[in-house]
Amino acid sequence: MKNHLLHPQTLSVHAGSTGDTRFGGTVTPVYPASAYDYRSDIILYPRYFNTPNHRAVAEKMAALEKGEDALTFSSGMAAIFTSMMAMLRAGDHAVFQQDLYGGTHHAVLNELNRYGIAYTLVNAAHPENFKKAIRKNTRLLYVETPSNPLLKITNLPALVNIARQHKLVTLIDNTFASPVNQNPIELGIDIVLHSGTKYIGGHSDLMCGIVVSSKKYIELIRQSAIHFGGHADAYTCWLVERSLKTLFVRVQRQNENALILAEWLSSHKKVARVYYPGLKEHEAHEIAKKQMQGFGGMVSFDVKGDADRVVDRLELIKPAVSLGGVESTINQPVKTSHRRLTPAERKAAGITNKLLRLSVGIEQADDLMRDLDNALR
Ligand SMILES: *Cc1c(COP(=O)(O)O)cnc(C)c1O
């Protein structure tokens, strides 16, 4: 059956998964070869992103994100930085959303100027800020929505309008939403990036990064990627293909659990404030409802008491960096992603000592509530 006739839940299981064509097994075998016969039209080589395990992930991700093609990297940062640099050259200018994932933020601040690339960081709550930052040499706009850790929402159709007026390339980090909850290409965004280490892997046991786009942009990015050399290995690709088959059941369950917990936390006596785009009181709830199919598994909240003690008293929910696993985890942005900021910078970003970021897993919500309730009291 043709992909365009199938629902995403079905595509997550079947798209790109060839199975074992030689022996009739149901799953794609691992192809670890680094030496292939050169007497064919395309020379296969892992660093060219074109071996069978790469193709399986690429086809599945392209189908899920409604793009034409994809590449699988060794990490989210490899996918992000390679894609960005493939679009830029010395003398160019790029506009970034202010609240970026810490690693991306650090890379922009420390790398771009060295390559002669200028940039501006803007508050993405108001899309006009992107427009105001555009210069004659601006080449791309880069956003991340929902953002880390305050789950701010950037209005994607408004951003696409601005980009089209000025003929700019748009890139989005879609990690927090996953392809289940947000398909930016359908909204007109050019290039979609994922840290596959999070929801796509989904079991806190692998690292990868994925870029999805048109054939034209993917070929451009692939040319740079061949130089930078950040491909994922065959075993990782194989595991990612397997993980993607359960992406919908995992993320839909995480959406449900997160909404239950966000609503429950909102009325908890020991909680000062909850950040979740699925709540009516979230400042961009209406925008999120329009551009997302679900609100995701990330919930942040300020506690009234001592955040350290709350974390220490949790039994089921484990303190950990990273996110998107089947198990619920929690962390304190002041001690993790925003550790390197000065107190003044943290205050400006709205990150308090009492902020907790919860990555909701697929457990039964009642058990998570009981664990949180015990710790908060
Ligand atoms: C984790 C993360 C990244 C970086 O991905 P790695 O796989 O750690 O390289 C980028 N963006 C977001 C939103 C992330 O959460």
Short mmCIF file of C-alpha atoms and ligand atoms in Angstrom, two decimals:
data_model
loop_
_atom_site.label_atom_id
_atom_site.label_comp_id
_atom_site.label_asym_id
_atom_site.label_seq_id
_atom_site.Cartn_x
_atom_site.Cartn_y
_atom_site.Cartn_z
CA MET A 1 0.00 0.00 0.00
CA LYS A 2 1.24 3.53 -0.79
CA ASN A 3 2.42 5.59 2.20
CA HIS A 4 0.06 8.48 1.51
CA LEU A 5 -2.94 6.16 2.03
CA LEU A 6 -1.77 5.09 5.48
CA HIS A 7 -2.17 6.70 8.89
CA PRO A 8 0.94 7.74 10.82
CA GLN A 9 0.36 5.01 13.44
CA THR A 10 0.60 2.42 10.66
CA LEU A 11 3.55 4.18 9.02
CA SER A 12 5.46 4.13 12.30
CA VAL A 13 5.33 0.33 12.15
CA HIS A 14 5.71 -0.30 8.41
CA ALA A 15 7.30 2.63 6.52
CA GLY A 16 10.91 1.94 5.57
CA SER A 17 10.95 -1.45 7.30
CA THR A 18 11.84 -3.87 4.52
CA GLY A 19 12.03 -6.94 6.73
CA ASP A 20 14.53 -9.66 5.91
CA THR A 21 14.10 -10.05 2.15
CA ARG A 22 16.47 -13.00 1.98
CA PHE A 23 14.98 -15.33 4.58
CA GLY A 24 11.54 -13.82 5.05
CA GLY A 25 12.07 -12.62 8.62
CA THR A 26 9.77 -9.81 9.74
CA VAL A 27 12.45 -7.35 10.85
CA THR A 28 15.20 -5.55 8.98
CA PRO A 29 18.54 -7.30 9.66
CA VAL A 30 21.54 -5.36 10.94
CA TYR A 31 23.94 -4.54 8.10
CA PRO A 32 27.21 -3.60 9.80
CA ALA A 33 29.41 -3.79 6.67
CA SER A 34 31.75 -0.88 6.08
CA ALA A 35 32.95 -2.35 2.75
CA TYR A 36 30.47 -2.74 -0.12
CA ASP A 37 30.84 -3.70 -3.78
CA TYR A 38 31.69 -0.52 -5.70
CA ARG A 39 30.37 -1.79 -9.07
CA SER A 40 26.91 -0.34 -8.59
CA ASP A 41 25.24 3.02 -9.25
CA ILE A 42 25.44 4.13 -5.63
CA ILE A 43 28.44 3.22 -3.51
CA LEU A 44 27.23 2.26 -0.03
CA TYR A 45 29.30 3.43 2.93
CA PRO A 46 28.16 4.16 6.49
CA ARG A 47 29.54 7.73 6.47
CA TYR A 48 27.50 8.41 3.31
CA PHE A 49 24.32 7.77 5.35
CA ASN A 50 23.13 5.29 2.70
CA THR A 51 23.42 1.77 4.10
CA PRO A 52 20.23 -0.33 4.51
CA ASN A 53 19.84 0.49 8.23
CA HIS A 54 20.20 4.22 7.50
CA ARG A 55 17.63 4.00 4.75
CA ALA A 56 15.13 2.18 6.98
CA VAL A 57 15.22 4.96 9.61
CA ALA A 58 15.30 7.72 6.99
CA GLU A 59 12.22 6.41 5.19
CA LYS A 60 10.28 5.92 8.39
CA MET A 61 11.15 9.36 9.74
CA ALA A 62 10.43 11.07 6.40
CA ALA A 63 7.01 9.39 6.38
CA LEU A 64 6.27 10.39 9.99
CA GLU A 65 7.39 14.01 9.54
CA LYS A 66 5.82 14.32 6.07
CA GLY A 67 9.14 15.17 4.50
CA GLU A 68 10.85 13.69 1.45
CA ASP A 69 14.02 12.33 3.00
CA ALA A 70 16.04 12.15 6.21
CA LEU A 71 19.52 11.49 7.64
CA THR A 72 20.42 9.76 10.91
CA PHE A 73 23.34 11.18 12.90
CA SER A 74 25.27 10.00 15.95
CA SER A 75 23.67 12.66 18.18
CA GLY A 76 21.12 15.44 18.16
CA MET A 77 23.92 18.00 18.19
CA ALA A 78 25.56 16.39 15.14
CA ALA A 79 22.27 16.69 13.25
CA ILE A 80 21.67 20.26 14.43
CA PHE A 81 25.13 21.64 13.84
CA THR A 82 25.72 19.90 10.51
CA SER A 83 22.33 21.03 9.16
CA MET A 84 22.88 24.59 10.33
CA MET A 85 26.37 24.84 8.87
CA ALA A 86 25.25 23.31 5.57
CA MET A 87 22.92 26.31 5.17
CA LEU A 88 25.41 29.04 6.16
CA ARG A 89 28.64 30.54 4.88
CA ALA A 90 31.02 33.29 6.05
CA GLY A 91 29.28 36.68 5.89
CA ASP A 92 25.80 35.29 6.57
CA HIS A 93 23.55 36.17 9.48
CA ALA A 94 21.10 33.85 11.29
CA VAL A 95 18.27 34.55 13.75
CA PHE A 96 17.72 32.15 16.66
CA GLN A 97 15.02 31.85 19.26
CA GLN A 98 16.41 32.89 22.67
CA ASP A 99 15.30 29.83 24.67
CA LEU A 100 17.32 27.17 22.92
CA TYR A 101 18.40 23.78 24.21
CA GLY A 102 21.59 24.47 26.25
CA GLY A 103 23.88 22.62 23.85
CA THR A 104 22.57 24.48 20.80
CA HIS A 105 22.77 27.82 22.64
CA HIS A 106 26.37 27.14 23.63
CA ALA A 107 27.30 26.04 20.10
CA VAL A 108 25.78 29.18 18.54
CA LEU A 109 27.59 31.47 21.00
CA ASN A 110 30.95 29.72 20.72
CA GLU A 111 31.20 28.51 17.13
CA LEU A 112 29.39 30.76 14.66
CA ASN A 113 31.54 33.89 14.99
CA ARG A 114 34.65 31.79 14.40
CA TYR A 115 33.27 30.93 10.97
CA GLY A 116 32.44 34.57 10.21
CA ILE A 117 28.72 34.02 10.74
CA ALA A 118 26.76 36.66 12.68
CA TYR A 119 23.62 35.92 14.67
CA THR A 120 20.84 37.50 16.72
CA LEU A 121 18.87 35.83 19.52
CA VAL A 122 15.25 36.96 19.86
CA ASN A 123 12.31 36.46 22.21
CA ALA A 124 10.12 34.11 20.19
CA ALA A 125 6.91 34.89 22.08
CA HIS A 126 6.36 37.64 19.48
CA PRO A 127 7.10 36.52 15.88
CA GLU A 128 7.64 40.19 14.87
CA ASN A 129 10.91 39.99 16.79
CA PHE A 130 12.23 37.65 14.09
CA LYS A 131 11.17 40.13 11.44
CA LYS A 132 12.88 43.02 13.25
CA ALA A 133 16.14 41.06 13.48
CA ILE A 134 16.34 40.32 9.73
CA ARG A 135 19.26 41.98 7.90
CA LYS A 136 20.30 42.06 4.25
CA ASN A 137 22.56 39.03 4.79
CA THR A 138 20.14 36.98 6.93
CA ARG A 139 19.91 33.42 5.66
CA LEU A 140 17.98 31.38 8.22
CA LEU A 141 15.52 31.42 11.13
CA TYR A 142 15.86 28.78 13.85
CA VAL A 143 13.26 27.89 16.49
CA GLU A 144 12.52 25.29 19.15
CA THR A 145 8.92 24.75 20.27
CA PRO A 146 7.82 23.66 22.84
CA SER A 147 10.96 25.05 24.45
CA ASN A 148 13.09 23.73 27.30
CA PRO A 149 12.31 23.93 30.21
CA LEU A 150 9.38 26.37 30.34
CA LEU A 151 7.42 24.85 27.44
CA LYS A 152 7.04 28.15 25.61
CA ILE A 153 5.34 27.98 22.24
CA THR A 154 6.52 29.71 19.05
CA ASN A 155 3.80 30.51 16.51
CA LEU A 156 4.99 28.47 13.51
CA PRO A 157 2.58 29.70 10.77
CA ALA A 158 3.48 33.32 11.70
CA LEU A 159 7.20 32.47 11.51
CA VAL A 160 6.77 30.74 8.13
CA ASN A 161 5.03 33.87 6.77
CA ILE A 162 7.95 36.06 7.75
CA ALA A 163 10.49 33.59 6.36
CA ARG A 164 8.68 33.37 3.02
CA GLN A 165 8.45 37.15 2.65
CA HIS A 166 12.22 37.36 3.09
CA LYS A 167 13.11 34.07 1.32
CA LEU A 168 14.77 32.60 4.41
CA VAL A 169 15.32 28.95 5.34
CA THR A 170 13.49 27.82 8.49
CA LEU A 171 14.86 25.19 10.89
CA ILE A 172 13.07 23.77 13.90
CA ASP A 173 14.21 21.58 16.77
CA ASN A 174 11.13 19.36 17.11
CA THR A 175 12.57 17.13 19.86
CA PHE A 176 10.07 17.98 22.62
CA ALA A 177 7.00 17.48 20.43
CA SER A 178 8.20 14.37 18.54
CA PRO A 179 6.63 13.59 15.14
CA VAL A 180 3.52 12.39 16.97
CA ASN A 181 2.56 15.84 18.29
CA GLN A 182 3.87 18.28 15.70
CA ASN A 183 4.70 18.04 11.99
CA PRO A 184 6.33 21.38 11.16
CA ILE A 185 6.85 20.56 7.46
CA GLU A 186 3.06 20.54 7.04
CA LEU A 187 3.06 24.06 8.49
CA GLY A 188 5.67 25.23 5.96
CA ILE A 189 8.92 24.82 7.94
CA ASP A 190 11.83 23.68 5.73
CA ILE A 191 14.06 21.59 7.98
CA VAL A 192 13.02 19.51 11.02
CA LEU A 193 15.63 18.40 13.56
CA HIS A 194 15.39 15.86 16.36
CA SER A 195 17.54 14.67 19.17
CA GLY A 196 16.56 11.04 18.61
CA THR A 197 18.12 10.34 22.00
CA LYS A 198 14.79 11.45 23.53
CA TYR A 199 11.30 10.37 22.35
CA ILE A 200 12.43 8.68 19.14
CA GLY A 201 14.75 6.28 21.02
CA GLY A 202 12.34 6.39 23.92
CA HIS A 203 14.13 3.98 26.28
CA SER A 204 17.05 6.11 27.54
CA ASP A 205 19.49 3.69 25.94
CA LEU A 206 20.72 5.20 22.68
CA MET A 207 21.98 8.44 21.12
CA CYS A 208 21.14 9.73 17.68
CA GLY A 209 19.99 12.80 15.80
CA ILE A 210 17.72 13.08 12.78
CA VAL A 211 17.07 15.70 10.15
CA VAL A 212 14.02 15.54 7.87
CA SER A 213 13.43 17.83 4.89
CA SER A 214 12.96 18.01 1.12
CA LYS A 215 15.21 15.93 -1.14
CA LYS A 216 16.97 19.15 -2.16
CA TYR A 217 17.92 20.25 1.37
CA ILE A 218 18.75 16.72 2.53
CA GLU A 219 21.22 16.33 -0.35
CA LEU A 220 22.84 19.65 0.59
CA ILE A 221 23.08 18.64 4.26
CA ARG A 222 24.38 15.19 3.30
CA GLN A 223 27.26 16.75 1.38
CA SER A 224 28.39 18.62 4.54
CA ALA A 225 27.60 15.60 6.72
CA ILE A 226 29.95 13.43 4.66
CA HIS A 227 32.72 15.92 5.54
CA PHE A 228 31.82 16.30 9.22
CA GLY A 229 31.32 12.53 9.53
CA GLY A 230 28.58 12.37 12.14
CA HIS A 231 26.55 9.36 10.92
CA ALA A 232 24.93 6.89 13.32
CA ASP A 233 26.28 3.32 13.22
CA ALA A 234 24.27 0.35 11.89
CA TYR A 235 23.35 -1.00 15.34
CA THR A 236 22.01 2.36 16.48
CA CYS A 237 19.99 2.76 13.28
CA TRP A 238 18.57 -0.72 13.75
CA LEU A 239 17.55 0.10 17.33
CA VAL A 240 16.04 3.43 16.22
CA GLU A 241 13.99 1.69 13.53
CA ARG A 242 12.71 -0.68 16.20
CA SER A 243 11.97 2.16 18.64
CA LEU A 244 10.00 4.10 16.05
CA LYS A 245 7.53 1.21 15.70
CA THR A 246 6.23 1.99 19.20
CA LEU A 247 6.55 5.79 18.98
CA PHE A 248 2.81 6.42 18.77
CA VAL A 249 1.76 4.14 21.61
CA ARG A 250 4.49 5.56 23.81
CA VAL A 251 4.00 9.25 23.08
CA GLN A 252 0.20 9.12 23.09
CA ARG A 253 0.34 7.52 26.53
CA GLN A 254 2.89 10.14 27.65
CA ASN A 255 0.57 12.91 26.38
CA GLU A 256 -2.31 11.47 28.41
CA ASN A 257 -0.25 11.04 31.56
CA ALA A 258 1.29 14.51 31.26
CA LEU A 259 -2.11 16.20 30.93
CA ILE A 260 -3.43 14.32 33.96
CA LEU A 261 -0.36 15.28 36.01
CA ALA A 262 -0.32 18.91 34.83
CA GLU A 263 -3.96 19.39 35.84
CA TRP A 264 -3.44 17.62 39.15
CA LEU A 265 -0.27 19.61 39.94
CA SER A 266 -2.11 22.87 39.12
CA SER A 267 -4.44 22.32 42.05
CA HIS A 268 -1.79 20.96 44.44
CA LYS A 269 -1.27 23.07 47.58
CA LYS A 270 2.53 22.69 47.47
CA VAL A 271 2.88 23.73 43.82
CA ALA A 272 3.23 27.42 42.90
CA ARG A 273 3.00 27.26 39.11
CA VAL A 274 2.71 24.68 36.33
CA TYR A 275 4.03 25.08 32.77
CA TYR A 276 2.26 22.84 30.24
CA PRO A 277 0.91 23.92 26.83
CA GLY A 278 -2.12 21.65 27.28
CA LEU A 279 -3.44 23.76 30.18
CA LYS A 280 -5.96 26.46 29.33
CA GLU A 281 -4.03 28.94 31.48
CA HIS A 282 -0.82 28.46 29.42
CA GLU A 283 -0.23 31.80 27.64
CA ALA A 284 -0.02 30.16 24.19
CA HIS A 285 -2.54 27.34 24.69
CA GLU A 286 -4.60 28.44 21.67
CA ILE A 287 -1.55 28.50 19.38
CA ALA A 288 -0.43 25.10 20.69
CA LYS A 289 -3.91 23.70 19.99
CA LYS A 290 -3.70 24.86 16.38
CA GLN A 291 -0.20 23.65 15.52
CA MET A 292 0.10 20.52 17.67
CA GLN A 293 -1.80 17.22 17.66
CA GLY A 294 -0.92 16.59 21.31
CA PHE A 295 0.84 18.61 24.02
CA GLY A 296 3.68 16.23 24.81
CA GLY A 297 5.11 14.46 27.83
CA MET A 298 7.09 17.34 29.41
CA VAL A 299 5.66 19.19 32.40
CA SER A 300 7.57 21.82 34.39
CA PHE A 301 6.49 23.28 37.72
CA ASP A 302 7.64 25.55 40.55
CA VAL A 303 7.30 24.02 44.00
CA LYS A 304 6.57 26.15 47.07
CA GLY A 305 9.01 24.27 49.34
CA ASP A 306 12.58 23.08 48.86
CA ALA A 307 13.06 21.56 45.39
CA ASP A 308 16.07 19.48 46.51
CA ARG A 309 13.98 17.77 49.17
CA VAL A 310 11.15 17.04 46.78
CA VAL A 311 13.55 15.34 44.35
CA ASP A 312 15.25 13.38 47.17
CA ARG A 313 11.93 12.02 48.40
CA LEU A 314 10.67 10.71 45.08
CA GLU A 315 10.86 6.93 44.84
CA LEU A 316 9.47 5.99 41.45
CA ILE A 317 10.41 9.12 39.49
CA LYS A 318 14.19 9.15 39.07
CA PRO A 319 16.39 12.26 39.04
CA ALA A 320 18.09 12.29 35.63
CA VAL A 321 19.17 14.51 32.77
CA SER A 322 17.76 13.81 29.31
CA LEU A 323 14.08 13.04 28.70
CA GLY A 324 11.55 11.14 26.65
CA GLY A 325 12.07 7.66 28.10
CA VAL A 326 9.34 5.20 29.01
CA GLU A 327 10.29 5.78 32.67
CA SER A 328 9.40 9.10 34.33
CA THR A 329 12.42 11.25 35.23
CA ILE A 330 12.81 14.65 36.84
CA ASN A 331 15.50 17.30 36.99
CA GLN A 332 16.30 20.77 38.26
CA PRO A 333 17.22 23.15 35.40
CA VAL A 334 19.36 25.26 37.82
CA LYS A 335 21.56 22.20 38.32
CA THR A 336 21.47 20.88 34.76
CA SER A 337 20.65 22.79 31.56
CA HIS A 338 20.93 26.28 33.11
CA ARG A 339 23.83 25.61 35.47
CA ARG A 340 26.23 27.83 33.56
CA LEU A 341 23.99 30.92 33.61
CA THR A 342 24.53 33.70 36.17
CA PRO A 343 21.72 34.23 38.72
CA ALA A 344 20.71 37.39 36.81
CA GLU A 345 20.55 35.52 33.50
CA ARG A 346 18.50 32.73 35.11
CA LYS A 347 16.10 35.27 36.58
CA ALA A 348 15.68 36.90 33.16
CA ALA A 349 14.98 33.46 31.66
CA GLY A 350 12.38 32.69 34.35
CA ILE A 351 14.33 29.75 35.81
CA THR A 352 14.02 29.65 39.62
CA ASN A 353 15.63 27.42 42.26
CA LYS A 354 12.20 25.91 42.76
CA LEU A 355 11.67 24.83 39.16
CA LEU A 356 11.39 21.11 38.38
CA ARG A 357 11.20 19.61 34.89
CA LEU A 358 9.33 16.33 34.72
CA SER A 359 9.61 13.94 31.77
CA VAL A 360 6.47 11.86 32.07
CA GLY A 361 6.77 8.17 31.21
CA ILE A 362 4.26 5.48 30.32
CA GLU A 363 3.57 4.28 33.88
CA GLN A 364 0.06 4.35 35.37
CA ALA A 365 -0.67 8.02 36.19
CA ASP A 366 -2.04 7.20 39.68
CA ASP A 367 1.33 5.77 40.74
CA LEU A 368 3.15 8.88 39.51
CA MET A 369 0.68 11.13 41.36
CA ARG A 370 1.12 9.18 44.58
CA ASP A 371 4.91 9.42 44.30
CA LEU A 372 4.77 13.17 43.64
CA ASP A 373 2.21 13.74 46.38
CA ASN A 374 4.38 11.96 48.98
CA ALA A 375 7.44 13.97 47.95
CA LEU A 376 5.64 17.35 47.81
CA ARG A 377 4.18 16.88 51.27
C1 LIG B 1 18.91 16.60 23.98
C2 LIG B 1 18.53 17.69 23.07
C3 LIG B 1 19.37 18.10 22.02
C4 LIG B 1 20.74 17.50 21.80
O1 LIG B 1 20.67 16.17 21.47
P1 LIG B 1 21.84 15.09 21.80
O2 LIG B 1 21.25 13.84 21.30
O3 LIG B 1 22.10 15.16 23.27
O4 LIG B 1 23.04 15.54 21.03
C5 LIG B 1 18.92 19.09 21.18
N1 LIG B 1 17.73 19.67 21.36
C6 LIG B 1 16.90 19.33 22.37
C7 LIG B 1 15.59 20.01 22.50
C8 LIG B 1 17.27 18.32 23.25
O5 LIG B 1 16.44 17.99 24.25
#
